[in-house]
Structures are given as C-alpha cells and as structure tokens.
PDB file of C-alpha atoms in Angstrom:
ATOM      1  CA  UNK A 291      56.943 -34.735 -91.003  1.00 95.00           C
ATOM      2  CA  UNK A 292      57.414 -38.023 -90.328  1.00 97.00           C
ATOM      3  CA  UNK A 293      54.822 -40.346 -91.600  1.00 97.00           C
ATOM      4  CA  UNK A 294      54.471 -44.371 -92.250  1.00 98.00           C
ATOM      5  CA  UNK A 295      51.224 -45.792 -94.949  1.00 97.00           C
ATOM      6  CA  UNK A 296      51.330 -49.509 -94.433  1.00 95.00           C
ATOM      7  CA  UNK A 297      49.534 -51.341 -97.258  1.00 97.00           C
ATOM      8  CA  UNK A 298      48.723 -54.621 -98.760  1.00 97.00           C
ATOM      9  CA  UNK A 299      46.331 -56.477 -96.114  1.00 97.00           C
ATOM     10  CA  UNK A 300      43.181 -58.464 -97.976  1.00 97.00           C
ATOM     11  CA  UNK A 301      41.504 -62.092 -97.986  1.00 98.00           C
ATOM     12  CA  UNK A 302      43.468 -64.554 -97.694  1.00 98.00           C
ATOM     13  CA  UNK A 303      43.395 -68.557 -97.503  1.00 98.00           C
ATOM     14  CA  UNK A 304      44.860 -70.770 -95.010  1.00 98.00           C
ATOM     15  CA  UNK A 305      48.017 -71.882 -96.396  1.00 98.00           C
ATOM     16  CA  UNK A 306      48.237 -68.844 -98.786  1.00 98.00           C
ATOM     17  CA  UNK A 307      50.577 -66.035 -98.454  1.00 98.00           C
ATOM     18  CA  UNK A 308      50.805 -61.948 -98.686  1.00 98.00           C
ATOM     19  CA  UNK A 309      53.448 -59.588 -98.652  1.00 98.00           C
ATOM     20  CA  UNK A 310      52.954 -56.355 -96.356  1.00 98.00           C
ATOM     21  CA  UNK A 311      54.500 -52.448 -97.250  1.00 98.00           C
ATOM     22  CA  UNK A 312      55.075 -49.984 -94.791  1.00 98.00           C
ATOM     23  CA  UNK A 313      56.517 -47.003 -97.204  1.00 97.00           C
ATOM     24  CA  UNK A 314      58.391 -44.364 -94.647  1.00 97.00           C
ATOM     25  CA  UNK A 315      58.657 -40.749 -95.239  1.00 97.00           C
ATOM     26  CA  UNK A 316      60.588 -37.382 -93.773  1.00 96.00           C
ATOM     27  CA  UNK A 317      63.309 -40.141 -92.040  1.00 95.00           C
ATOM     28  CA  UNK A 318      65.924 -42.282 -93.175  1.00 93.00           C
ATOM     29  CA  UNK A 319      64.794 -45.710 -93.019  1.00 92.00           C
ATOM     30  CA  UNK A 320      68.352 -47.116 -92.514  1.00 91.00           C
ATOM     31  CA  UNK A 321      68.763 -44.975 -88.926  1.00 93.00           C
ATOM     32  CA  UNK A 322      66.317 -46.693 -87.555  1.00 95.00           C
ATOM     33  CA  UNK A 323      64.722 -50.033 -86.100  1.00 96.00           C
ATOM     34  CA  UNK A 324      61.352 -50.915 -87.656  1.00 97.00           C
ATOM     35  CA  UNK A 325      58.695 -53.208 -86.254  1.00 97.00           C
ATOM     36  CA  UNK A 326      55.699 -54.600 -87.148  1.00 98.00           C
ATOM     37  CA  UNK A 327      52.966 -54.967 -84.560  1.00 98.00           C
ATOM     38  CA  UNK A 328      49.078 -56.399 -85.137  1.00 98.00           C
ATOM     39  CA  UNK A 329      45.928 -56.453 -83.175  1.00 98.00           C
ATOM     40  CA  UNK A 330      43.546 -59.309 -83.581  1.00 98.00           C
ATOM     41  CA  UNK A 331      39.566 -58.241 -83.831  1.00 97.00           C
ATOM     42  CA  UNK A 332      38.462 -57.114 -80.415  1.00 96.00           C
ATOM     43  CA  UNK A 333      41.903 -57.598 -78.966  1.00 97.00           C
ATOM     44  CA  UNK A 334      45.034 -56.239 -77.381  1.00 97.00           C
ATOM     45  CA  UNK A 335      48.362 -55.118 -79.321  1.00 98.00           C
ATOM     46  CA  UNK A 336      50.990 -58.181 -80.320  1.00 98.00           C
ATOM     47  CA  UNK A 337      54.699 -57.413 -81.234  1.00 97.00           C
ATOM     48  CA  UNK A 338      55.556 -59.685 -84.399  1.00 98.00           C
ATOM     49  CA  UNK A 339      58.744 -58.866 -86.053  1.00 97.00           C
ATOM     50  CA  UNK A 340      61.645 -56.210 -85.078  1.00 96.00           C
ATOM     51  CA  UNK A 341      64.434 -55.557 -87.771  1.00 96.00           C
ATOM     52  CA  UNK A 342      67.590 -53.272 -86.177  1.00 93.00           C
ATOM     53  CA  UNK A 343      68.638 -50.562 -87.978  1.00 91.00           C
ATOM     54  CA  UNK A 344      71.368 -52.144 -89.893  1.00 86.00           C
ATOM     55  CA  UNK A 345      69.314 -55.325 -90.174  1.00 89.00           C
ATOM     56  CA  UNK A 346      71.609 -57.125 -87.778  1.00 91.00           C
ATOM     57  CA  UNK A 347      68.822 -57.972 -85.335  1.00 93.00           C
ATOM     58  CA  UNK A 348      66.150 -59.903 -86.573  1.00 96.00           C
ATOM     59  CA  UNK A 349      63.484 -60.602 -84.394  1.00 96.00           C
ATOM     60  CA  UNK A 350      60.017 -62.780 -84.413  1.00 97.00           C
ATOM     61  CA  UNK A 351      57.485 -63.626 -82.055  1.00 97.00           C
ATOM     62  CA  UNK A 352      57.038 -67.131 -81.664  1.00 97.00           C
ATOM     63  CA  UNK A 353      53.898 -67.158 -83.225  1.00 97.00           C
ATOM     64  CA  UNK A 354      55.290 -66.457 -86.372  1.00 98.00           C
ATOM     65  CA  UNK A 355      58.792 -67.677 -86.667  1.00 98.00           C
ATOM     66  CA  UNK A 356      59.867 -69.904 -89.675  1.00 97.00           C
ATOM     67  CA  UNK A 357      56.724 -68.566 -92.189  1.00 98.00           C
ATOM     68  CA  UNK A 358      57.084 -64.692 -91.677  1.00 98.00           C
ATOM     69  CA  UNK A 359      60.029 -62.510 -93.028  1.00 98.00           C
ATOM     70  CA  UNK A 360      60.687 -58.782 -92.404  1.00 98.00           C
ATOM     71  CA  UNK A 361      62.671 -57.024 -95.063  1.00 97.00           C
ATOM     72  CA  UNK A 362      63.740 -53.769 -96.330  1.00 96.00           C
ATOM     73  CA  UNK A 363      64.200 -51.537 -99.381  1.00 94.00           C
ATOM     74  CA  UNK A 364      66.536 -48.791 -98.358  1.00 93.00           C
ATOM     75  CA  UNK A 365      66.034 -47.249-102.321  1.00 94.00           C
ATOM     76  CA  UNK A 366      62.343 -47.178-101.812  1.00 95.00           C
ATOM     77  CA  UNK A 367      62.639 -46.147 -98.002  1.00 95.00           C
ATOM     78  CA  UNK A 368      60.118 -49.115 -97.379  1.00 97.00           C
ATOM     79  CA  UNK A 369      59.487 -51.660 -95.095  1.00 97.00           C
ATOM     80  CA  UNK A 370      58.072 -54.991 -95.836  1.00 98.00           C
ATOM     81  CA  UNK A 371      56.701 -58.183 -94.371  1.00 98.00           C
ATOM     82  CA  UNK A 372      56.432 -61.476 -96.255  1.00 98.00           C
ATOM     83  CA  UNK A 373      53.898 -63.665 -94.549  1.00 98.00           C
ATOM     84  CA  UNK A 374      53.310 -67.604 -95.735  1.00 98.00           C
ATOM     85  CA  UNK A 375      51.662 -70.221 -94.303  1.00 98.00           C
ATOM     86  CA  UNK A 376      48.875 -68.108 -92.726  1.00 98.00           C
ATOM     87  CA  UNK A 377      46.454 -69.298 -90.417  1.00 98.00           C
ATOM     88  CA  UNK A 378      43.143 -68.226 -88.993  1.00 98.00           C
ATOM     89  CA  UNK A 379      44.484 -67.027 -85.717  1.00 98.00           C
ATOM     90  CA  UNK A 380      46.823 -64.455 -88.113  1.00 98.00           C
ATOM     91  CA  UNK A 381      43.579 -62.230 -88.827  1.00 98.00           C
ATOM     92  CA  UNK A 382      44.718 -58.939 -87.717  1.00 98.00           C
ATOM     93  CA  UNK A 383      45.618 -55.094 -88.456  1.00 98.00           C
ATOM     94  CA  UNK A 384      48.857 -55.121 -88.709  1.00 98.00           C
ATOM     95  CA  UNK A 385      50.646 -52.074 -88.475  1.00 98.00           C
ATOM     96  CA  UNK A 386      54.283 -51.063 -89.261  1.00 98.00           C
ATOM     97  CA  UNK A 387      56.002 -48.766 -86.787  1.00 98.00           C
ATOM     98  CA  UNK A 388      59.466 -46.880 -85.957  1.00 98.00           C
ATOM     99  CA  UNK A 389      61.645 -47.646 -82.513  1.00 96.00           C
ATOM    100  CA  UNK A 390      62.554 -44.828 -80.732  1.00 92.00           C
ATOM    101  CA  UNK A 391      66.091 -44.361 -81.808  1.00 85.00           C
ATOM    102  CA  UNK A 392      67.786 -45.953 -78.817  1.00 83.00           C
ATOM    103  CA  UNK A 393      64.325 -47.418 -77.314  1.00 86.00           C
ATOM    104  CA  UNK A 394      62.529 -50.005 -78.620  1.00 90.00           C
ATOM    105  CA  UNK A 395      59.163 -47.956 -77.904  1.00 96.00           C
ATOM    106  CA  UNK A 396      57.224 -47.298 -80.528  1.00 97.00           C
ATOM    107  CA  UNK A 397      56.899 -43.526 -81.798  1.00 97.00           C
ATOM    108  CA  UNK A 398      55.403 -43.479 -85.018  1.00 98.00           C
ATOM    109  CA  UNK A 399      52.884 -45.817 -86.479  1.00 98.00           C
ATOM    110  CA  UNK A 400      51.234 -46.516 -89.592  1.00 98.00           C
ATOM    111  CA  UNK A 401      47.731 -46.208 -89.907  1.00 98.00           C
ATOM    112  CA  UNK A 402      47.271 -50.491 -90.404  1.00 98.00           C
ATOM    113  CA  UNK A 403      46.386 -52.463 -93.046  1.00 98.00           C
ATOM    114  CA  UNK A 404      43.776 -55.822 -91.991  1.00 98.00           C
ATOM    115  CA  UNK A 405      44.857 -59.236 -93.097  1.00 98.00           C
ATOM    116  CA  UNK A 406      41.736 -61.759 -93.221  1.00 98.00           C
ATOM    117  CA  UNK A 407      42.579 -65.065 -93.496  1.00 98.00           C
ATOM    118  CA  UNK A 408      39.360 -67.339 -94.264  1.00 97.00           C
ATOM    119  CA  UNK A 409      38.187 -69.744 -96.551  1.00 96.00           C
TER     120      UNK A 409
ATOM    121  CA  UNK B 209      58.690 -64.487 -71.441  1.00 86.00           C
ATOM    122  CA  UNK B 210      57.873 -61.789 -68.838  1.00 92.00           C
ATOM    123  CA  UNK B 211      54.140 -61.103 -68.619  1.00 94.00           C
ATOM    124  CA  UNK B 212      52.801 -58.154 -68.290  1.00 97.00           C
ATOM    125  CA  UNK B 213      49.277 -57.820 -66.730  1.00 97.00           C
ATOM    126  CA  UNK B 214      46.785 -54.358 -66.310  1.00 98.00           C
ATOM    127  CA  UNK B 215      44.327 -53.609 -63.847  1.00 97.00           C
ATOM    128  CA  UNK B 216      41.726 -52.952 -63.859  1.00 97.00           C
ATOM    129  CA  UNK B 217      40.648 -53.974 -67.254  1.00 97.00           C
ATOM    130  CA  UNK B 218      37.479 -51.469 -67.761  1.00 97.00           C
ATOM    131  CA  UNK B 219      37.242 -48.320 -65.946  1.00 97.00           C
ATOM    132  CA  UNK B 220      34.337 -45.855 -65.671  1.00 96.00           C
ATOM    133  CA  UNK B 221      35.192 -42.685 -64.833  1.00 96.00           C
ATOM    134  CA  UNK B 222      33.871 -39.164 -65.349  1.00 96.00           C
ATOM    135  CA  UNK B 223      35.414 -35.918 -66.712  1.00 96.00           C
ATOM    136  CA  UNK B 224      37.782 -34.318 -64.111  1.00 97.00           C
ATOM    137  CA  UNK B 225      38.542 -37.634 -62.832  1.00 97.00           C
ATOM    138  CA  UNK B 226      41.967 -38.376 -61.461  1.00 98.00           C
ATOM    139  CA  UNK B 227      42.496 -42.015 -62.983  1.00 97.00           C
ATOM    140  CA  UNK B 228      44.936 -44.269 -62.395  1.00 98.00           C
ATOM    141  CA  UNK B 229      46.074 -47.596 -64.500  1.00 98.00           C
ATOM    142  CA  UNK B 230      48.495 -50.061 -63.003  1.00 98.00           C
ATOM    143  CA  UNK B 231      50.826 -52.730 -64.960  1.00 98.00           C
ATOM    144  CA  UNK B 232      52.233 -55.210 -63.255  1.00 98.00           C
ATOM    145  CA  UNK B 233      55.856 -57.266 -64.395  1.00 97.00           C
ATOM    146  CA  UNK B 234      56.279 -60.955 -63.781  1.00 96.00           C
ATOM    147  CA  UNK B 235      59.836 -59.575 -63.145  1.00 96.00           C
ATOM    148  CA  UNK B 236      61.694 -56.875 -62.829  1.00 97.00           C
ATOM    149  CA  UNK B 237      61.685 -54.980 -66.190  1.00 97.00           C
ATOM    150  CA  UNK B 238      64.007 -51.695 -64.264  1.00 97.00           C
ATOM    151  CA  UNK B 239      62.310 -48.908 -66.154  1.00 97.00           C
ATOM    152  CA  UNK B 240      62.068 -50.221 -69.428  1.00 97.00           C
ATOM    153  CA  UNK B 241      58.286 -49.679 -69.592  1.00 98.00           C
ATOM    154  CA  UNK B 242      55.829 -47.604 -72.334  1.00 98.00           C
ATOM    155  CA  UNK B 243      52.392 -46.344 -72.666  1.00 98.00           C
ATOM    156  CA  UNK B 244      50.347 -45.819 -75.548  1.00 98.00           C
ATOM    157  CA  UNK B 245      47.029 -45.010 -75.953  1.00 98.00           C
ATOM    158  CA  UNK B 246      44.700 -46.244 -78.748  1.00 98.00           C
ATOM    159  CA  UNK B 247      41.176 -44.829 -79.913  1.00 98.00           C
ATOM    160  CA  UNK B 248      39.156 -46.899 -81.853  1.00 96.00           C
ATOM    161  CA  UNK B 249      39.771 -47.469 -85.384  1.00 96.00           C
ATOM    162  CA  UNK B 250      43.323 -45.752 -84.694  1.00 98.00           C
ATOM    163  CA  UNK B 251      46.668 -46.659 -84.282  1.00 98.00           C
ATOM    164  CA  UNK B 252      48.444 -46.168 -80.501  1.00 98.00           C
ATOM    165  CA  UNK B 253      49.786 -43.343 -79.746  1.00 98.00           C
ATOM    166  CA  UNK B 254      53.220 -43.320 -77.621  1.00 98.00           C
ATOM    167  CA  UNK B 255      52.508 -41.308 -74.174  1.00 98.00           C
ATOM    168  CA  UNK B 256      55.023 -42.169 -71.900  1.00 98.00           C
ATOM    169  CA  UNK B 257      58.976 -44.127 -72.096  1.00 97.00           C
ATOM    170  CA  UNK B 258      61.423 -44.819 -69.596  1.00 97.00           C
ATOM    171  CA  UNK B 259      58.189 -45.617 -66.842  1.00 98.00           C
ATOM    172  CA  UNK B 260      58.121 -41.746 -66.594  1.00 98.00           C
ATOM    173  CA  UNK B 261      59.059 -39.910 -69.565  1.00 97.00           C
ATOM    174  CA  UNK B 262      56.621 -37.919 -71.198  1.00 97.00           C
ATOM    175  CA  UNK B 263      56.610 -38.199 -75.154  1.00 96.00           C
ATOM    176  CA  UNK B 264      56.596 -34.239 -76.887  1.00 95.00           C
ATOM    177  CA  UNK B 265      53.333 -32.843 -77.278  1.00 96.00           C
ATOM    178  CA  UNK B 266      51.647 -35.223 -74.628  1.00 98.00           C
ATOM    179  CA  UNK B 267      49.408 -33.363 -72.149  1.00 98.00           C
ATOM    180  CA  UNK B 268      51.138 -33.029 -68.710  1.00 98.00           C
ATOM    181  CA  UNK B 269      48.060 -33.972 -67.003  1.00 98.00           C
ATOM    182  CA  UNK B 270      49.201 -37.979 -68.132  1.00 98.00           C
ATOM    183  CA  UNK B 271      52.194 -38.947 -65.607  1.00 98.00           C
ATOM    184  CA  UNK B 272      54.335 -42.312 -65.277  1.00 98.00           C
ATOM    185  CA  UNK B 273      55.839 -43.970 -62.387  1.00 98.00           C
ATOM    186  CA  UNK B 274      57.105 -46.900 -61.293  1.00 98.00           C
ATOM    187  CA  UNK B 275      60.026 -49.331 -61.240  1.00 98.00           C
ATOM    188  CA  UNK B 276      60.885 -52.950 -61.172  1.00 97.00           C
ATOM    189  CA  UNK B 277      57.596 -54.952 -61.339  1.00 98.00           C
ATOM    190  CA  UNK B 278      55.019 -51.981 -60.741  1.00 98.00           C
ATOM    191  CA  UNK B 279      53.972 -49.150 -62.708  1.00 98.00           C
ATOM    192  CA  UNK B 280      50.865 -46.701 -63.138  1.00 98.00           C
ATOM    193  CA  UNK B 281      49.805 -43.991 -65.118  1.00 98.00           C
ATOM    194  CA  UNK B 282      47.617 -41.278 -64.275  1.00 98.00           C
ATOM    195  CA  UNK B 283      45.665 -38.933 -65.408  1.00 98.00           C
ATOM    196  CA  UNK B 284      45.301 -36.139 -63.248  1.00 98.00           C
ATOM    197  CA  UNK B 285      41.676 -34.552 -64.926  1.00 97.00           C
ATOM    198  CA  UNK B 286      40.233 -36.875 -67.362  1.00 97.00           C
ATOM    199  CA  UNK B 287      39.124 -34.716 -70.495  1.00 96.00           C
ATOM    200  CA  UNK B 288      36.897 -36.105 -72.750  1.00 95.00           C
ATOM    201  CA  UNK B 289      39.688 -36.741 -75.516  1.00 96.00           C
ATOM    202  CA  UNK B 290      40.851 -39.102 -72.966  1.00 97.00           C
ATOM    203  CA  UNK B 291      38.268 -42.087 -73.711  1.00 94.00           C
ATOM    204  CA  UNK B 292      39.949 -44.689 -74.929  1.00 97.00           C
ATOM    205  CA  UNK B 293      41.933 -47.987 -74.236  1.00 98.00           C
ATOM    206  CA  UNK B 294      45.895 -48.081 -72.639  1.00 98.00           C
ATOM    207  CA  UNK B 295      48.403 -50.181 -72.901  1.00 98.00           C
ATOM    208  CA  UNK B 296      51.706 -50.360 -70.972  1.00 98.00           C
ATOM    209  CA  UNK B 297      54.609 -52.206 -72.994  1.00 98.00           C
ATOM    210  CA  UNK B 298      57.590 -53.719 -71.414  1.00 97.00           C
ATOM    211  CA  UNK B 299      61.138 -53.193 -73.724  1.00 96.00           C
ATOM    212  CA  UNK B 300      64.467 -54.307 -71.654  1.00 94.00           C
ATOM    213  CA  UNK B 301      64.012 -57.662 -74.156  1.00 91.00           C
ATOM    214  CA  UNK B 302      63.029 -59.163 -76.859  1.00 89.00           C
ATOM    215  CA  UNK B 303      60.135 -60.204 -77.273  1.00 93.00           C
ATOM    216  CA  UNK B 304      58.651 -56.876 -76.562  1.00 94.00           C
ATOM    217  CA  UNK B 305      55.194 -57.412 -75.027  1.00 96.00           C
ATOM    218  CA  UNK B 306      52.108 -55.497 -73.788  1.00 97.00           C
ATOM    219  CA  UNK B 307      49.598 -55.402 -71.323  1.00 98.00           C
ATOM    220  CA  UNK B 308      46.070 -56.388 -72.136  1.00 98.00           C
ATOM    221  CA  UNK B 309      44.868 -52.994 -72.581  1.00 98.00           C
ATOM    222  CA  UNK B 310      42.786 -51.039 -70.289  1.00 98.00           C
ATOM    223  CA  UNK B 311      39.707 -49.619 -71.630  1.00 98.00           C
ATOM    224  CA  UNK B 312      38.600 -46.254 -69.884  1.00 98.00           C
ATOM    225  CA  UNK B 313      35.003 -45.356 -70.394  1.00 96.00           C
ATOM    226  CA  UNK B 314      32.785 -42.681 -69.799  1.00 89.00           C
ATOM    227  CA  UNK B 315      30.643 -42.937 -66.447  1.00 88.00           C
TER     228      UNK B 315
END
C-alpha cells in the first residue's frame, strides 16, 4: 500500500528555518516525481516545489525560490524540504505528494504537517 | 502564469442533486486538467486526470469534461460523502496551479 507521513512542521520565527520529511512507503521513491504542495489557513491549495524522478527537474514557485530546497534520500526512501528565510505569509500545511507517473497530478498525499511562522 | 478560476465559489445543494463545478483557463491548457476533492482537516483526494479520466476507486457518479479553456465536473446524485470543497488543477506546465476551490455545502 502506498503511503506518504510528512513530518517536521512547528513554530517558527521570521528569518528562522525548518527542514520538512515526507518518508514514502510500498513505492520506489526514485520512479517517481515528488512535490510538495501547502494550504494557507482558510485557503486554497499552492504548488511549491516539484523534484523529477531522477532529480533533473527542479522546480519552485516563485514564492519560494532562492530560500527553499527540495531534496531526497533514496536510502531512506524520503523526501525532504529545507525551508530558510521564512516569512509570515509561509504559515501553512504543507503536504508532500507523488506525480502520477507520467502526469504531474497528484495521486497520493501525505497527511500534512503545519508550519507556523510567528514571533 | 495561466490562471485558473472556479465558479461558483460556494454551492448549496441537497442530496440527489446533480451539481456541476466549472474551471475556467486563461488559456488553453488542451486537457491537461485535475480534480481533487478535499474534506476538512484532510488531504485532497485525486478524482479526475486528463479533464475526463476517472481515478480507480472514484464513484462513477463524479464525471469530467472539457477542453481548452473550459472544464466542469459533475456529480450526477450528490451523496452526503460528497460535502466538501473541489479544486481543478491545471498540469501542461510548470508552475502547476489550482483553482480557488469550490466549497459544496449542504442546503
């Protein structure tokens, strides 16, 4: 069964950073494109970060290019997301989820983790 | 950036309904458009790919259609399960971007 546990949300300054897990199970993490995708409080879904199978494509919304970083750990079948310099307006579940293998629709998703950022 | 925009963005409806949710392009995505549904406190769920393709194990009462700029999804008989919020999702480029959600609530 395929499943995804995204972890590691919590309070965090402005200015601070925090690094996001998404730990995969019952697939292979390295057939497939992984995304991360968050929801502000009260609001609709945002795409932030898309990493291609073979980590060729790297993608980042514009609202978070240059201070996040999507990364894998093919040994620990885990996705990750570094995120620095976070502002207020980055307060959001973010959840990790699997592309469609040829799609980039979104079939499986984690369960989110909330990222606070507040002084 | 193509935009995509739902209508309506609240809709009251009552069980055995036939509903009907439109997403409008701000150019022509083809057929490169998704559906998910999310309850509250949940994740989305994936419904529909390709404008028209249901996902395994969705109801067939949910149905896709469109192409180019205009799409809609219906539900044929609204069951109560069905309460929640949609969102189509565009994919023929990056960035990937979705609708502003449609919430459907109980009449």
């Amino acid at each position: 069964e395929v499943q995804l546990v995204d972890s590691g949300g919590g309070l965090v300054q402005p200015g601070g950073s925090l690094r996001l897990s998404c730990v995969a199970s019952g697939f292979t993490l390295s057939s497939y494109s992984m995304n991360w995708v968050r929801q502000a409080p009260g609001k609709g879904l945002e795409w932030v970060s898309h990493s291609s199978a073979s980590e060729t494509n790297i993608y980042y919304a514009d609202s978070v290019k240059g201070r996040f970083t999507i990364s894998r750990d093919y040994a620990k079948n885990s996705l990750y997301l570094q995120m620095n310099s976070l502002r207020a307006e980055d307060t959001a579940v973010y959840y990790c989820a699997r592309s469609r293998e040829g799609y980039n629709v979104f079939d499986y998703w984690g369960p989110g983790t909330l990222v606070t950022v507040s002084s | 950036d193509i935009q995509m925009t739902q209508s309506p963005s609240t809709l009251s409806a009552s069980v055995g309904d036939r509903v009907t949710i439109t997403c409008r392009a701000s150019q022509s995505i083809s057929t490169w458009l998704a559906w998910y549904q999310q309850k509250p406190g949940k994740a989305p769920k994936l419904l529909i790919y390709k404008a028209s393709s249901l996902e395994t194990g969705v109801p067939s009462r949910f149905s896709g259609s469109g192409s180019g700029t205009e799409f809609t999804l219906t539900i044929s008989s609204l069951q109560p399960e069905d309460f929640a919020t949609y969102y189509c999702q565009r994919y023929n480029s990056y960035p990937w971007t979705f609708g502003q959600g449609t919430k459907v609530e109980i009449k």
